[in-house]
């Protein structure tokens, strides 16, 4: 054994114990190790960002094509800050830049249709587009809300709602609206004369509360408490903020969309409670006095008809004009919420401008006052009827001119379902947002001479009524506003009653005629007024 060990030591190579440097072990392995050593997490991150920026730019330029728009996009965010704080002058500049223009914010490519022709084409192309509002809308209104239905499903659902806005139905809602006007007009006097000692105060927030109260009274009657109406009115600011055109695409705690979602859930909860109460009252034979009652009664009539014809040997009975299924309380709540969503900001905007512009134009207010007193046979306390409202030609002209001069909704977002050849030279890519704008059509000098001049007579002695293609206040096509007649009659009833019972003075500021964009449009100074009781 000792000899073997000695022999082994004698044949050992002198280099066998040499420690080679790692770099000399193999050529290819050493090269890879040198590259690996040079690469850091930071350089990987920077490279990834640069690749994403390049892709974001390429995609924007590709989507933009030949239409007007910035030559390049600020990486990822685009013009986010200017979109969060929109300025009316910037919108006007965008509309003036071309029939079609574009912008890209976050992941969303947006095409703006400015001309009447382009706007109408979007409104009337349900095969290519559908209303999308904004990303947060599906979360606030709920994804299965009827407004997000498309095609035949939307048409069928809408048919079941048409009966809620007939002339006969509107007559039923009118007493409730007058009840709210009376209450809030007294409140306006108290705010001006008692709380503020005759000093001007911004009334835009109070008009928002009035409009919310009228909507809730019209939609759900007395099923909702005054405290709940006040809570919804106060919180609706958060819903409006959450549904602004540009917001973070996901709901993050303590952001606008987060607060808006909480407020929307509260509204749905209150409306669902009202639906349960309405079902119970209508089942016992109560008379409808609000939209929810009328809808619930139609459901119950349809259900009784189905039960009757299902019985063997049943006699023939008249089939309801519209056969409805029985909707759940939350389904009813979601639908009523869409009515509030459609009306709250728009009527708040219109009423604010109505009170401001009529105070600034006493000759217009005098004519409205005279007409309303005439059709009430000299009794300013006489109740209104739809027939009376329809005879008030000048009051109607004032409301239509307000809606033209200061349209509450200046644009309506749609999502593109498939590549949309909106013109001969441009196709809007699938997944983009396309926004028909209504302001340019309503301020077209060829259709409305001196469009920046407030002139109600253009609807009586002028040609404004003939310009139906430009009248896009309530949209057009399959998604036109269901409540357009209701909205106009409501504004007529409100301002007519106010003219007889109130005097008001507008304390104009340099910002009074400047427009603030907050979902809809308002005077930048929020309309400082002083109300007093009219003798």
Short mmCIF file of C-alpha atoms in Angstrom, two decimals:
data_model
loop_
_atom_site.label_atom_id
_atom_site.label_comp_id
_atom_site.label_asym_id
_atom_site.label_seq_id
_atom_site.Cartn_x
_atom_site.Cartn_y
_atom_site.Cartn_z
CA UNK A 1 0.00 0.00 0.00
CA UNK A 2 2.88 2.39 0.80
CA UNK A 3 4.51 1.58 -2.54
CA UNK A 4 1.29 2.33 -4.48
CA UNK A 5 0.92 5.68 -2.81
CA UNK A 6 4.49 6.62 -3.63
CA UNK A 7 3.99 5.65 -7.26
CA UNK A 8 0.86 7.74 -7.51
CA UNK A 9 2.66 10.77 -6.18
CA UNK A 10 5.49 10.28 -8.61
CA UNK A 11 3.16 10.44 -11.66
CA UNK A 12 1.20 13.59 -10.54
CA UNK A 13 1.36 16.51 -13.02
CA UNK A 14 3.00 19.68 -11.73
CA UNK A 15 0.05 21.68 -13.16
CA UNK A 16 -2.64 19.59 -11.54
CA UNK A 17 -3.03 21.90 -8.57
CA UNK A 18 -2.86 25.18 -10.60
CA UNK A 19 -5.85 27.54 -10.05
CA UNK A 20 -6.95 28.87 -13.44
CA UNK A 21 -8.74 32.28 -13.55
CA UNK A 22 -12.45 31.85 -14.27
CA UNK A 23 -12.17 33.88 -17.46
CA UNK A 24 -9.67 31.40 -18.89
CA UNK A 25 -11.78 28.29 -18.37
CA UNK A 26 -13.66 28.50 -21.75
CA UNK A 27 -13.91 31.30 -24.27
CA UNK A 28 -17.72 31.26 -24.79
CA UNK A 29 -18.52 30.92 -21.11
CA UNK A 30 -16.28 33.83 -20.24
CA UNK A 31 -17.93 36.09 -22.81
CA UNK A 32 -21.40 35.34 -21.45
CA UNK A 33 -20.27 36.04 -17.93
CA UNK A 34 -18.80 39.41 -18.94
CA UNK A 35 -22.10 40.38 -20.64
CA UNK A 36 -24.09 39.21 -17.62
CA UNK A 37 -21.93 41.24 -15.28
CA UNK A 38 -22.58 44.37 -17.34
CA UNK A 39 -26.34 43.95 -17.30
CA UNK A 40 -28.19 45.42 -14.31
CA UNK A 41 -31.84 45.50 -13.30
CA UNK A 42 -31.92 49.23 -13.98
CA UNK A 43 -30.75 48.88 -17.58
CA UNK A 44 -33.39 46.19 -18.18
CA UNK A 45 -36.04 48.50 -16.79
CA UNK A 46 -34.88 51.44 -18.93
CA UNK A 47 -34.81 49.27 -22.05
CA UNK A 48 -38.33 48.01 -21.36
CA UNK A 49 -39.63 51.55 -20.85
CA UNK A 50 -38.03 52.73 -24.08
CA UNK A 51 -39.58 49.83 -25.98
CA UNK A 52 -43.02 50.61 -24.50
CA UNK A 53 -42.65 54.33 -25.27
CA UNK A 54 -41.72 53.52 -28.85
CA UNK A 55 -44.70 51.19 -29.18
CA UNK A 56 -47.05 53.80 -27.63
CA UNK A 57 -45.83 56.42 -30.13
CA UNK A 58 -46.02 54.07 -33.09
CA UNK A 59 -49.54 52.99 -32.19
CA UNK A 60 -50.70 56.61 -31.78
CA UNK A 61 -49.20 57.74 -35.11
CA UNK A 62 -50.64 54.66 -36.85
CA UNK A 63 -54.13 55.26 -35.42
CA UNK A 64 -53.97 58.99 -36.15
CA UNK A 65 -53.45 58.48 -39.84
CA UNK A 66 -54.44 61.53 -41.87
CA UNK A 67 -56.66 63.34 -39.37
CA UNK A 68 -55.76 66.41 -37.31
CA UNK A 69 -53.98 65.82 -34.02
CA UNK A 70 -50.68 66.29 -32.16
CA UNK A 71 -47.67 65.02 -34.09
CA UNK A 72 -46.66 62.91 -31.11
CA UNK A 73 -48.05 61.76 -27.79
CA UNK A 74 -46.61 62.45 -24.35
CA UNK A 75 -45.59 58.93 -23.29
CA UNK A 76 -48.42 56.87 -21.81
CA UNK A 77 -50.38 59.74 -20.22
CA UNK A 78 -50.93 61.98 -23.24
CA UNK A 79 -52.59 65.35 -22.44
CA UNK A 80 -53.90 63.97 -19.14
CA UNK A 81 -53.71 67.14 -17.05
CA UNK A 82 -55.44 69.32 -19.65
CA UNK A 83 -58.13 66.64 -19.95
CA UNK A 84 -58.68 66.55 -16.19
CA UNK A 85 -59.10 70.34 -16.16
CA UNK A 86 -60.80 70.98 -19.51
CA UNK A 87 -61.16 74.50 -20.87
CA UNK A 88 -63.94 75.52 -23.22
CA UNK A 89 -61.55 77.51 -25.41
CA UNK A 90 -59.46 74.39 -25.96
CA UNK A 91 -62.55 72.43 -26.98
CA UNK A 92 -63.52 75.16 -29.43
CA UNK A 93 -60.03 75.15 -30.92
CA UNK A 94 -60.23 71.37 -31.33
CA UNK A 95 -63.61 71.60 -33.06
CA UNK A 96 -62.31 74.33 -35.36
CA UNK A 97 -59.23 72.30 -36.32
CA UNK A 98 -61.14 69.94 -38.60
CA UNK A 99 -64.15 67.70 -39.10
CA UNK A 100 -62.18 64.91 -37.43
CA UNK A 101 -59.37 65.30 -34.91
CA UNK A 102 -57.77 63.07 -32.33
CA UNK A 103 -55.99 62.78 -29.02
CA UNK A 104 -54.71 59.85 -26.96
CA UNK A 105 -54.91 59.66 -23.17
CA UNK A 106 -53.57 56.65 -21.27
CA UNK A 107 -54.51 53.60 -23.34
CA UNK A 108 -57.45 55.27 -25.06
CA UNK A 109 -57.30 56.67 -28.58
CA UNK A 110 -60.03 59.29 -29.01
CA UNK A 111 -61.46 60.67 -32.26
CA UNK A 112 -63.53 63.85 -32.07
CA UNK A 113 -66.26 64.33 -34.69
CA UNK A 114 -66.82 68.08 -34.90
CA UNK A 115 -68.96 68.82 -37.94
CA UNK A 116 -72.69 68.23 -38.09
CA UNK A 117 -72.23 65.57 -40.76
CA UNK A 118 -69.58 63.65 -38.84
CA UNK A 119 -71.52 63.90 -35.56
CA UNK A 120 -74.73 62.64 -37.16
CA UNK A 121 -72.88 59.77 -38.84
CA UNK A 122 -71.59 58.59 -35.47
CA UNK A 123 -75.01 58.93 -33.82
CA UNK A 124 -76.62 56.96 -36.65
CA UNK A 125 -74.10 54.10 -36.97
CA UNK A 126 -75.14 51.51 -34.35
CA UNK A 127 -73.51 48.77 -36.41
CA UNK A 128 -70.11 50.33 -35.70
CA UNK A 129 -70.46 52.16 -32.39
CA UNK A 130 -72.30 52.03 -29.08
CA UNK A 131 -72.51 54.50 -26.18
CA UNK A 132 -69.70 53.95 -23.71
CA UNK A 133 -69.76 57.09 -21.53
CA UNK A 134 -66.37 56.49 -19.82
CA UNK A 135 -64.46 53.52 -18.39
CA UNK A 136 -65.84 54.07 -14.89
CA UNK A 137 -69.47 54.15 -16.07
CA UNK A 138 -69.79 50.37 -16.23
CA UNK A 139 -68.63 50.15 -12.63
CA UNK A 140 -70.92 52.92 -11.37
CA UNK A 141 -74.05 52.12 -13.38
CA UNK A 142 -73.34 48.35 -13.28
CA UNK A 143 -72.15 46.37 -16.33
CA UNK A 144 -75.57 44.82 -17.02
CA UNK A 145 -77.39 48.15 -17.10
CA UNK A 146 -79.75 48.54 -20.05
CA UNK A 147 -77.89 51.56 -21.44
CA UNK A 148 -75.00 49.26 -22.34
CA UNK A 149 -77.22 46.90 -24.31
CA UNK A 150 -76.71 46.85 -28.04
CA UNK A 151 -78.73 46.08 -31.14
CA UNK A 152 -82.07 44.29 -30.77
CA UNK A 153 -81.69 43.85 -27.00
CA UNK A 154 -81.42 47.62 -26.58
CA UNK A 155 -84.34 48.31 -28.93
CA UNK A 156 -86.61 45.82 -27.13
CA UNK A 157 -85.76 47.16 -23.68
CA UNK A 158 -86.29 50.71 -24.84
CA UNK A 159 -89.76 49.88 -26.18
CA UNK A 160 -90.80 48.99 -22.65
CA UNK A 161 -89.79 52.45 -21.44
CA UNK A 162 -91.38 54.55 -24.18
CA UNK A 163 -94.75 54.54 -22.46
CA UNK A 164 -93.25 56.30 -19.43
CA UNK A 165 -92.75 59.51 -21.42
CA UNK A 166 -96.00 59.83 -23.34
CA UNK A 167 -98.10 62.99 -23.09
CA UNK A 168 -100.55 61.19 -20.81
CA UNK A 169 -97.75 60.00 -18.52
CA UNK A 170 -96.13 63.45 -18.33
CA UNK A 171 -99.47 64.89 -17.19
CA UNK A 172 -99.39 62.54 -14.19
CA UNK A 173 -95.94 63.72 -13.08
CA UNK A 174 -96.65 67.45 -13.35
CA UNK A 175 -98.34 68.02 -9.93
CA UNK A 176 -95.35 66.49 -8.15
CA UNK A 177 -92.97 68.75 -10.04
CA UNK A 178 -94.97 71.86 -9.10
CA UNK A 179 -94.92 70.75 -5.48
CA UNK A 180 -91.11 70.71 -5.55
CA UNK A 181 -90.88 74.08 -7.34
CA UNK A 182 -93.02 75.72 -4.64
CA UNK A 183 -90.87 74.34 -1.85
CA UNK A 184 -87.55 75.32 -3.38
CA UNK A 185 -88.65 78.79 -4.49
CA UNK A 186 -89.45 79.53 -0.85
CA UNK A 187 -86.06 78.15 0.04
CA UNK A 188 -84.35 80.42 -2.54
CA UNK A 189 -85.96 83.48 -0.90
CA UNK A 190 -84.79 82.32 2.52
CA UNK A 191 -81.23 81.75 1.28
CA UNK A 192 -81.07 85.23 -0.23
CA UNK A 193 -83.00 87.31 2.30
CA UNK A 194 -82.37 85.51 5.61
CA UNK A 195 -79.18 83.48 5.35
CA UNK A 196 -77.29 86.01 3.22
CA UNK A 197 -79.08 89.24 4.18
CA UNK A 198 -79.75 90.25 0.59
CA UNK A 199 -76.18 89.69 -0.57
CA UNK A 200 -75.51 87.72 -3.77
CA UNK A 201 -74.62 84.06 -3.42
CA UNK A 202 -73.69 81.46 -6.07
CA UNK A 203 -76.88 79.58 -6.84
CA UNK A 204 -75.58 76.85 -9.12
CA UNK A 205 -75.34 74.32 -6.21
CA UNK A 206 -78.90 75.18 -5.16
CA UNK A 207 -80.16 74.67 -8.70
CA UNK A 208 -78.47 71.25 -8.70
CA UNK A 209 -80.34 70.35 -5.53
CA UNK A 210 -83.62 71.59 -7.02
CA UNK A 211 -83.09 69.50 -10.16
CA UNK A 212 -82.25 66.42 -8.10
CA UNK A 213 -85.38 66.89 -5.99
CA UNK A 214 -87.58 67.31 -9.09
CA UNK A 215 -86.03 64.23 -10.70
CA UNK A 216 -86.49 62.08 -7.61
CA UNK A 217 -90.08 63.26 -7.18
CA UNK A 218 -90.82 62.52 -10.86
CA UNK A 219 -89.00 59.19 -10.90
CA UNK A 220 -89.88 57.66 -7.50
CA UNK A 221 -92.66 59.83 -6.06
CA UNK A 222 -92.84 60.03 -2.27
CA UNK A 223 -91.11 56.70 -1.73
CA UNK A 224 -87.85 58.49 -0.94
CA UNK A 225 -87.42 60.70 2.13
CA UNK A 226 -86.33 64.33 1.86
CA UNK A 227 -83.17 63.44 3.77
CA UNK A 228 -82.31 60.78 1.18
CA UNK A 229 -82.95 63.24 -1.67
CA UNK A 230 -80.63 65.78 0.01
CA UNK A 231 -77.96 63.12 0.49
CA UNK A 232 -78.14 62.05 -3.15
CA UNK A 233 -78.01 65.67 -4.29
CA UNK A 234 -74.94 66.41 -2.18
CA UNK A 235 -73.14 63.22 -3.20
CA UNK A 236 -73.99 63.44 -6.88
CA UNK A 237 -71.01 65.78 -7.34
CA UNK A 238 -68.84 62.73 -6.69
CA UNK A 239 -70.68 60.68 -9.30
CA UNK A 240 -70.28 63.50 -11.83
CA UNK A 241 -66.57 63.81 -11.05
CA UNK A 242 -66.09 60.05 -11.42
CA UNK A 243 -67.75 60.12 -14.85
CA UNK A 244 -65.68 62.91 -16.31
CA UNK A 245 -64.37 62.15 -19.77
CA UNK A 246 -60.84 61.44 -18.54
CA UNK A 247 -60.16 59.61 -15.30
CA UNK A 248 -57.98 56.78 -14.10
CA UNK A 249 -59.22 53.62 -15.85
CA UNK A 250 -59.30 51.63 -12.61
CA UNK A 251 -60.89 52.42 -9.25
CA UNK A 252 -58.20 53.28 -6.71
CA UNK A 253 -59.17 54.00 -3.07
CA UNK A 254 -59.73 57.66 -2.22
CA UNK A 255 -59.78 58.78 -5.87
CA UNK A 256 -62.69 60.42 -7.73
CA UNK A 257 -63.86 57.10 -9.14
CA UNK A 258 -63.72 55.45 -5.72
CA UNK A 259 -65.87 58.13 -4.09
CA UNK A 260 -68.17 58.11 -7.12
CA UNK A 261 -68.67 54.33 -6.85
CA UNK A 262 -69.61 54.64 -3.18
CA UNK A 263 -72.15 57.37 -3.99
CA UNK A 264 -73.56 55.38 -6.93
CA UNK A 265 -74.05 52.33 -4.70
CA UNK A 266 -76.00 54.50 -2.25
CA UNK A 267 -78.28 55.78 -5.04
CA UNK A 268 -78.95 52.24 -6.28
CA UNK A 269 -79.73 51.08 -2.75
CA UNK A 270 -82.25 53.90 -2.24
CA UNK A 271 -83.91 53.32 -5.62
CA UNK A 272 -84.17 49.57 -4.93
CA UNK A 273 -86.02 50.34 -1.69
CA UNK A 274 -88.37 52.60 -3.64
CA UNK A 275 -89.00 49.82 -6.17
CA UNK A 276 -90.10 47.44 -3.43
CA UNK A 277 -92.49 50.05 -2.02
CA UNK A 278 -93.89 50.80 -5.48
CA UNK A 279 -94.53 47.11 -6.18
CA UNK A 280 -96.44 46.77 -2.91
CA UNK A 281 -98.54 49.89 -3.52
CA UNK A 282 -99.33 49.12 -7.16
CA UNK A 283 -100.30 45.55 -6.23
CA UNK A 284 -103.03 46.95 -3.96
CA UNK A 285 -104.49 49.09 -6.75
CA UNK A 286 -102.77 52.41 -6.06
CA UNK A 287 -102.78 55.08 -8.76
CA UNK A 288 -99.41 55.84 -10.38
CA UNK A 289 -97.97 59.26 -9.60
CA UNK A 290 -94.37 58.78 -10.74
CA UNK A 291 -92.37 57.02 -13.45
CA UNK A 292 -91.55 54.04 -11.23
CA UNK A 293 -95.24 53.49 -10.46
CA UNK A 294 -96.19 53.61 -14.12
CA UNK A 295 -93.49 51.10 -15.06
CA UNK A 296 -94.26 48.73 -12.18
CA UNK A 297 -97.98 48.79 -12.99
CA UNK A 298 -97.20 47.87 -16.60
CA UNK A 299 -95.16 44.91 -15.35
CA UNK A 300 -97.99 43.74 -13.08
CA UNK A 301 -100.60 44.14 -15.81
CA UNK A 302 -98.40 42.07 -18.14
CA UNK A 303 -97.96 39.39 -15.48
CA UNK A 304 -101.71 39.14 -14.87
CA UNK A 305 -102.29 38.81 -18.60
CA UNK A 306 -99.77 35.95 -18.85
CA UNK A 307 -101.35 34.19 -15.87
CA UNK A 308 -104.82 34.57 -17.40
CA UNK A 309 -103.99 33.15 -20.83
CA UNK A 310 -102.08 30.28 -19.21
CA UNK A 311 -105.28 28.99 -17.59
CA UNK A 312 -107.08 26.27 -19.58
CA UNK A 313 -110.22 27.57 -21.23
CA UNK A 314 -109.49 31.20 -20.36
CA UNK A 315 -111.57 33.87 -22.08
CA UNK A 316 -110.01 36.32 -24.50
CA UNK A 317 -108.70 39.52 -22.89
CA UNK A 318 -107.01 42.54 -24.35
CA UNK A 319 -103.27 42.14 -24.64
CA UNK A 320 -101.20 44.98 -23.09
CA UNK A 321 -99.69 47.35 -25.62
CA UNK A 322 -96.23 46.34 -24.38
CA UNK A 323 -95.79 42.96 -22.72
CA UNK A 324 -93.14 43.30 -20.02
CA UNK A 325 -91.47 40.83 -17.71
CA UNK A 326 -91.32 41.56 -13.98
CA UNK A 327 -87.99 43.23 -13.26
CA UNK A 328 -86.21 42.80 -9.95
CA UNK A 329 -85.87 45.70 -7.53
CA UNK A 330 -82.21 46.21 -8.43
CA UNK A 331 -82.97 46.08 -12.17
CA UNK A 332 -85.60 48.78 -11.71
CA UNK A 333 -83.14 50.77 -9.59
CA UNK A 334 -80.45 50.58 -12.29
CA UNK A 335 -82.86 51.86 -14.93
CA UNK A 336 -84.13 54.73 -12.78
CA UNK A 337 -80.50 55.59 -12.01
CA UNK A 338 -79.87 56.03 -15.74
CA UNK A 339 -82.75 58.52 -15.86
CA UNK A 340 -81.13 60.47 -13.02
CA UNK A 341 -77.76 60.19 -14.73
CA UNK A 342 -79.21 61.57 -17.96
CA UNK A 343 -81.10 64.41 -16.32
CA UNK A 344 -79.25 65.65 -13.25
CA UNK A 345 -76.25 67.45 -14.72
CA UNK A 346 -77.99 68.48 -17.93
CA UNK A 347 -81.01 70.11 -16.28
CA UNK A 348 -78.77 71.67 -13.60
CA UNK A 349 -76.77 73.34 -16.35
CA UNK A 350 -79.85 74.49 -18.28
CA UNK A 351 -81.61 75.89 -15.21
CA UNK A 352 -78.51 77.82 -14.13
CA UNK A 353 -78.18 79.49 -17.52
CA UNK A 354 -81.95 80.11 -17.65
CA UNK A 355 -81.99 82.09 -14.42
CA UNK A 356 -78.82 83.98 -15.30
CA UNK A 357 -79.74 84.93 -18.85
CA UNK A 358 -83.30 85.95 -18.01
CA UNK A 359 -82.08 88.18 -15.19
CA UNK A 360 -79.68 89.82 -17.64
CA UNK A 361 -82.44 90.23 -20.23
CA UNK A 362 -85.48 91.64 -18.39
CA UNK A 363 -87.40 92.05 -21.65
CA UNK A 364 -87.28 88.27 -22.13
CA UNK A 365 -88.37 87.64 -18.54
CA UNK A 366 -91.27 90.11 -18.91
CA UNK A 367 -92.56 88.30 -21.99
CA UNK A 368 -92.35 84.90 -20.26
CA UNK A 369 -94.15 86.32 -17.22
CA UNK A 370 -96.90 87.84 -19.35
CA UNK A 371 -97.43 84.65 -21.35
CA UNK A 372 -97.61 82.47 -18.24
CA UNK A 373 -100.08 84.77 -16.54
CA UNK A 374 -102.25 84.91 -19.68
CA UNK A 375 -102.53 81.13 -20.01
CA UNK A 376 -103.36 80.85 -16.31
CA UNK A 377 -106.27 83.25 -16.86
CA UNK A 378 -104.67 85.86 -14.62
CA UNK A 379 -104.30 83.49 -11.64
CA UNK A 380 -100.60 83.00 -10.89
CA UNK A 381 -101.47 80.16 -8.48
CA UNK A 382 -103.39 78.16 -11.06
CA UNK A 383 -102.12 74.60 -11.57
CA UNK A 384 -100.37 73.71 -14.78
CA UNK A 385 -101.39 71.16 -17.37
CA UNK A 386 -99.56 69.76 -20.37
CA UNK A 387 -102.14 71.46 -22.61
CA UNK A 388 -101.31 74.84 -21.02
CA UNK A 389 -97.57 74.33 -21.41
CA UNK A 390 -97.91 73.34 -25.05
CA UNK A 391 -99.68 76.64 -25.80
CA UNK A 392 -96.82 78.76 -24.40
CA UNK A 393 -94.99 79.47 -27.64
CA UNK A 394 -92.59 82.08 -26.28
CA UNK A 395 -91.65 80.18 -23.10
CA UNK A 396 -90.91 77.16 -25.23
CA UNK A 397 -88.77 79.31 -27.55
CA UNK A 398 -86.78 80.59 -24.56
CA UNK A 399 -86.07 77.04 -23.38
CA UNK A 400 -85.07 75.87 -26.86
CA UNK A 401 -82.79 78.86 -27.29
CA UNK A 402 -81.10 78.19 -23.94
CA UNK A 403 -80.48 74.61 -25.02
CA UNK A 404 -79.03 75.82 -28.32
CA UNK A 405 -77.04 78.76 -26.94
CA UNK A 406 -75.63 76.83 -23.95
CA UNK A 407 -76.19 73.13 -24.72
CA UNK A 408 -75.74 71.19 -21.46
CA UNK A 409 -74.14 68.17 -23.12
CA UNK A 410 -71.48 69.29 -25.57
CA UNK A 411 -70.32 65.82 -26.65
CA UNK A 412 -71.32 62.15 -26.26
CA UNK A 413 -68.68 59.38 -26.06
CA UNK A 414 -69.10 56.19 -28.09
CA UNK A 415 -66.88 53.12 -28.31
CA UNK A 416 -66.02 51.66 -31.72
CA UNK A 417 -67.15 48.01 -31.95
CA UNK A 418 -65.33 47.34 -35.22
CA UNK A 419 -63.25 49.38 -37.66
CA UNK A 420 -65.49 52.31 -38.56
CA UNK A 421 -65.08 53.99 -41.99
CA UNK A 422 -66.38 57.33 -40.78
CA UNK A 423 -65.23 59.12 -43.95
CA UNK A 424 -63.83 58.28 -47.37
CA UNK A 425 -60.29 58.90 -46.14
CA UNK A 426 -60.30 57.72 -42.53
CA UNK A 427 -61.33 54.63 -40.58
CA UNK A 428 -61.61 54.82 -36.80
CA UNK A 429 -59.83 51.76 -35.32
CA UNK A 430 -61.77 49.18 -33.33
CA UNK A 431 -61.62 49.81 -29.59
CA UNK A 432 -61.16 53.56 -29.96
CA UNK A 433 -63.48 56.15 -28.50
CA UNK A 434 -65.29 58.40 -30.98
CA UNK A 435 -67.03 61.52 -29.71
CA UNK A 436 -69.69 63.36 -31.72
CA UNK A 437 -69.79 67.02 -30.65
CA UNK A 438 -73.04 69.00 -30.65
CA UNK A 439 -71.78 72.56 -29.98
CA UNK A 440 -70.54 73.27 -33.55
CA UNK A 441 -73.85 72.22 -35.12
CA UNK A 442 -75.80 74.39 -32.66
CA UNK A 443 -73.55 77.40 -33.33
CA UNK A 444 -73.39 77.12 -37.11
CA UNK A 445 -73.82 80.69 -38.46
CA UNK A 446 -75.25 79.40 -41.73
CA UNK A 447 -78.12 77.77 -39.86
CA UNK A 448 -78.44 80.05 -36.81
CA UNK A 449 -77.53 83.63 -37.82
CA UNK A 450 -75.47 85.36 -35.12
CA UNK A 451 -75.17 82.12 -33.15
CA UNK A 452 -73.48 83.83 -30.17
CA UNK A 453 -76.52 86.07 -29.71
CA UNK A 454 -79.32 84.80 -27.44
CA UNK A 455 -82.48 85.20 -29.50
CA UNK A 456 -85.63 83.20 -28.59
CA UNK A 457 -87.52 84.74 -31.52
CA UNK A 458 -85.43 82.74 -33.97
CA UNK A 459 -87.69 79.80 -32.98
CA UNK A 460 -90.87 81.77 -33.74
CA UNK A 461 -90.26 84.12 -36.64
CA UNK A 462 -86.94 82.68 -37.86
CA UNK A 463 -85.97 79.44 -39.53
CA UNK A 464 -84.51 77.65 -36.50
CA UNK A 465 -87.31 75.07 -36.36
CA UNK A 466 -86.47 73.97 -39.89
CA UNK A 467 -82.88 73.09 -38.94
CA UNK A 468 -83.75 69.68 -37.50
CA UNK A 469 -80.45 68.17 -38.63
CA UNK A 470 -78.54 70.67 -36.49
CA UNK A 471 -80.74 70.17 -33.43
CA UNK A 472 -78.50 67.62 -31.71
CA UNK A 473 -79.18 68.68 -28.11
CA UNK A 474 -80.73 65.29 -27.33
CA UNK A 475 -78.74 63.29 -29.85
CA UNK A 476 -80.24 61.41 -32.75
CA UNK A 477 -80.41 57.82 -33.98
CA UNK A 478 -81.29 54.74 -31.90
CA UNK A 479 -79.90 56.19 -28.65
CA UNK A 480 -81.61 59.61 -28.75
CA UNK A 481 -82.74 60.87 -25.34
CA UNK A 482 -85.99 59.23 -24.20
CA UNK A 483 -86.83 62.14 -21.93
CA UNK A 484 -86.35 65.05 -24.32
CA UNK A 485 -90.00 66.15 -24.20
CA UNK A 486 -90.09 65.75 -20.42
CA UNK A 487 -86.90 67.82 -20.02
CA UNK A 488 -88.18 70.74 -22.11
CA UNK A 489 -91.62 70.81 -20.45
CA UNK A 490 -89.98 70.60 -17.03
CA UNK A 491 -87.76 73.62 -17.76
CA UNK A 492 -90.75 75.53 -19.17
CA UNK A 493 -92.85 74.79 -16.09
CA UNK A 494 -90.04 75.76 -13.72
CA UNK A 495 -89.08 79.09 -15.29
CA UNK A 496 -92.73 80.01 -15.94
CA UNK A 497 -93.68 79.45 -12.32
CA UNK A 498 -90.56 81.27 -11.11
CA UNK A 499 -91.41 84.29 -13.27
CA UNK A 500 -94.75 84.66 -11.50
CA UNK A 501 -93.62 84.11 -7.92
CA UNK A 502 -90.04 85.42 -7.81
CA UNK A 503 -87.93 88.41 -8.66
CA UNK A 504 -84.20 87.86 -8.99
CA UNK A 505 -81.13 89.92 -9.73
CA UNK A 506 -77.93 88.61 -11.27
CA UNK A 507 -74.77 90.18 -9.86
CA UNK A 508 -72.58 89.71 -12.90
CA UNK A 509 -68.84 89.22 -12.57
CA UNK A 510 -66.08 89.09 -15.22
CA UNK A 511 -66.51 85.29 -15.17
CA UNK A 512 -70.29 85.19 -15.68
CA UNK A 513 -70.14 84.60 -19.43
CA UNK A 514 -67.09 82.33 -19.25
CA UNK A 515 -67.87 78.63 -19.38
CA UNK A 516 -66.76 76.03 -16.85
CA UNK A 517 -66.84 72.42 -18.06
CA UNK A 518 -67.84 69.94 -15.36
CA UNK A 519 -69.47 67.07 -17.27
CA UNK A 520 -71.88 69.74 -18.53
CA UNK A 521 -71.30 73.50 -18.72
CA UNK A 522 -71.85 76.24 -16.13
CA UNK A 523 -70.89 79.90 -15.62
CA UNK A 524 -67.44 80.04 -14.07
CA UNK A 525 -68.70 82.15 -11.17
CA UNK A 526 -71.57 79.69 -10.42
CA UNK A 527 -74.25 82.35 -11.05
CA UNK A 528 -74.43 84.80 -8.08
CA UNK A 529 -78.06 85.81 -7.59
CA UNK A 530 -80.39 87.45 -5.08
CA UNK A 531 -84.00 86.21 -4.94
CA UNK A 532 -86.98 87.99 -3.46
CA UNK A 533 -90.70 87.29 -3.29
CA UNK A 534 -92.70 88.85 -6.08
CA UNK A 535 -95.75 90.88 -4.89
#
